[in-house]
């Protein structure tokens, strides 16, 4: 199953994340199928490739809880969206 999840980057105590599509059995920082966006929790900055995200969701990809919250905040998913 394809998951939309965060891939950690950056220095110690200064993490940034890329939102990626990955197989659910792959390691967190393993090779991604596709990069879909960027998230910096310190600056609260989010950049998303909306068309690619919508395409992956239409194909049946499941976002993790944190990624789902980011998508709701960006109005890509309704607030009551469940798995």
PDB file of C-alpha atoms in Angstrom:
ATOM      1  CA  UNK A   1       0.000   0.000   0.000  1.00  0.00           C
ATOM      2  CA  UNK A   2       1.223   3.506  -0.808  1.00  0.00           C
ATOM      3  CA  UNK A   3       1.440   5.934   2.110  1.00  0.00           C
ATOM      4  CA  UNK A   4       1.864   9.698   2.018  1.00  0.00           C
ATOM      5  CA  UNK A   5       4.226  10.452   4.871  1.00  0.00           C
ATOM      6  CA  UNK A   6       7.046  12.648   6.145  1.00  0.00           C
ATOM      7  CA  UNK A   7      10.709  12.025   5.335  1.00  0.00           C
ATOM      8  CA  UNK A   8      13.101  13.723   7.772  1.00  0.00           C
ATOM      9  CA  UNK A   9      15.871  16.072   6.626  1.00  0.00           C
ATOM     10  CA  UNK A  10      18.021  18.715   8.279  1.00  0.00           C
ATOM     11  CA  UNK A  11      20.324  19.051  11.251  1.00  0.00           C
ATOM     12  CA  UNK A  12      19.864  17.781  14.769  1.00  0.00           C
ATOM     13  CA  UNK A  13      17.135  19.703  16.599  1.00  0.00           C
ATOM     14  CA  UNK A  14      16.390  21.571  13.362  1.00  0.00           C
ATOM     15  CA  UNK A  15      14.456  19.050  11.337  1.00  0.00           C
ATOM     16  CA  UNK A  16      12.599  19.742   8.145  1.00  0.00           C
ATOM     17  CA  UNK A  17      10.488  17.207   6.320  1.00  0.00           C
ATOM     18  CA  UNK A  18       9.560  16.311   2.785  1.00  0.00           C
ATOM     19  CA  UNK A  19       6.103  14.952   2.121  1.00  0.00           C
ATOM     20  CA  UNK A  20       6.589  11.844   0.008  1.00  0.00           C
ATOM     21  CA  UNK A  21       4.699   8.901  -1.447  1.00  0.00           C
ATOM     22  CA  UNK A  22       6.295   5.640  -0.266  1.00  0.00           C
ATOM     23  CA  UNK A  23       5.515   1.989   0.059  1.00  0.00           C
ATOM     24  CA  UNK A  24       4.326   1.346   3.621  1.00  0.00           C
ATOM     25  CA  UNK A  25       7.022  -1.315   4.175  1.00  0.00           C
ATOM     26  CA  UNK A  26       9.933   1.012   3.279  1.00  0.00           C
ATOM     27  CA  UNK A  27      12.105   2.763   5.869  1.00  0.00           C
ATOM     28  CA  UNK A  28      11.172   6.313   6.907  1.00  0.00           C
ATOM     29  CA  UNK A  29      14.180   7.829   5.150  1.00  0.00           C
ATOM     30  CA  UNK A  30      14.307   5.314   2.319  1.00  0.00           C
ATOM     31  CA  UNK A  31      13.820   5.962  -1.371  1.00  0.00           C
ATOM     32  CA  UNK A  32      10.532   7.694  -2.149  1.00  0.00           C
ATOM     33  CA  UNK A  33       8.309   7.002  -5.134  1.00  0.00           C
ATOM     34  CA  UNK A  34       7.557  10.716  -5.503  1.00  0.00           C
ATOM     35  CA  UNK A  35       8.160  13.937  -3.572  1.00  0.00           C
ATOM     36  CA  UNK A  36       4.924  15.838  -3.015  1.00  0.00           C
ATOM     37  CA  UNK A  37       5.880  18.769  -0.821  1.00  0.00           C
ATOM     38  CA  UNK A  38       7.888  20.281   2.011  1.00  0.00           C
ATOM     39  CA  UNK A  39       7.144  21.004   5.683  1.00  0.00           C
ATOM     40  CA  UNK A  40       9.188  23.069   8.147  1.00  0.00           C
ATOM     41  CA  UNK A  41       7.604  22.856  11.632  1.00  0.00           C
ATOM     42  CA  UNK A  42       9.838  25.561  13.104  1.00  0.00           C
ATOM     43  CA  UNK A  43       8.806  28.252  10.599  1.00  0.00           C
ATOM     44  CA  UNK A  44       5.415  26.589  10.050  1.00  0.00           C
ATOM     45  CA  UNK A  45       6.081  26.647   6.304  1.00  0.00           C
ATOM     46  CA  UNK A  46       4.285  24.218   3.998  1.00  0.00           C
ATOM     47  CA  UNK A  47       4.745  23.885   0.232  1.00  0.00           C
ATOM     48  CA  UNK A  48       2.596  21.318  -1.585  1.00  0.00           C
ATOM     49  CA  UNK A  49       2.342  20.007  -5.149  1.00  0.00           C
ATOM     50  CA  UNK A  50      -1.448  19.940  -5.111  1.00  0.00           C
ATOM     51  CA  UNK A  51      -2.037  18.210  -8.456  1.00  0.00           C
ATOM     52  CA  UNK A  52       0.370  15.376  -7.626  1.00  0.00           C
ATOM     53  CA  UNK A  53      -1.202  14.940  -4.167  1.00  0.00           C
ATOM     54  CA  UNK A  54      -4.720  14.783  -5.601  1.00  0.00           C
ATOM     55  CA  UNK A  55      -3.547  12.215  -8.161  1.00  0.00           C
ATOM     56  CA  UNK A  56      -1.976  10.012  -5.461  1.00  0.00           C
ATOM     57  CA  UNK A  57      -5.083  10.257  -3.269  1.00  0.00           C
ATOM     58  CA  UNK A  58      -7.259   9.269  -6.247  1.00  0.00           C
ATOM     59  CA  UNK A  59      -5.014   6.229  -6.759  1.00  0.00           C
ATOM     60  CA  UNK A  60      -5.760   5.132  -3.183  1.00  0.00           C
ATOM     61  CA  UNK A  61      -2.706   6.375  -1.273  1.00  0.00           C
ATOM     62  CA  UNK A  62      -3.318   6.773   2.474  1.00  0.00           C
ATOM     63  CA  UNK A  63      -1.869   9.822   4.292  1.00  0.00           C
ATOM     64  CA  UNK A  64      -0.482   9.411   7.796  1.00  0.00           C
ATOM     65  CA  UNK A  65      -2.182  11.336  10.610  1.00  0.00           C
ATOM     66  CA  UNK A  66       0.322  14.212  10.542  1.00  0.00           C
ATOM     67  CA  UNK A  67       0.208  14.527   6.761  1.00  0.00           C
ATOM     68  CA  UNK A  68      -3.601  14.375   6.858  1.00  0.00           C
ATOM     69  CA  UNK A  69      -3.616  17.364   9.263  1.00  0.00           C
ATOM     70  CA  UNK A  70      -1.368  19.316   6.866  1.00  0.00           C
ATOM     71  CA  UNK A  71      -3.701  18.502   3.958  1.00  0.00           C
ATOM     72  CA  UNK A  72      -6.768  19.600   5.948  1.00  0.00           C
ATOM     73  CA  UNK A  73      -5.003  22.854   6.811  1.00  0.00           C
ATOM     74  CA  UNK A  74      -4.288  23.405   3.091  1.00  0.00           C
ATOM     75  CA  UNK A  75      -7.905  22.524   2.137  1.00  0.00           C
ATOM     76  CA  UNK A  76      -6.873  19.433   0.145  1.00  0.00           C
ATOM     77  CA  UNK A  77      -9.003  17.140   2.323  1.00  0.00           C
ATOM     78  CA  UNK A  78     -12.244  17.779   4.213  1.00  0.00           C
ATOM     79  CA  UNK A  79     -11.812  18.151   7.959  1.00  0.00           C
ATOM     80  CA  UNK A  80     -13.697  14.939   8.777  1.00  0.00           C
ATOM     81  CA  UNK A  81     -11.650  12.829   6.356  1.00  0.00           C
ATOM     82  CA  UNK A  82     -10.887   9.352   7.655  1.00  0.00           C
ATOM     83  CA  UNK A  83      -8.880   6.479   6.235  1.00  0.00           C
TER      84      UNK A  83
END
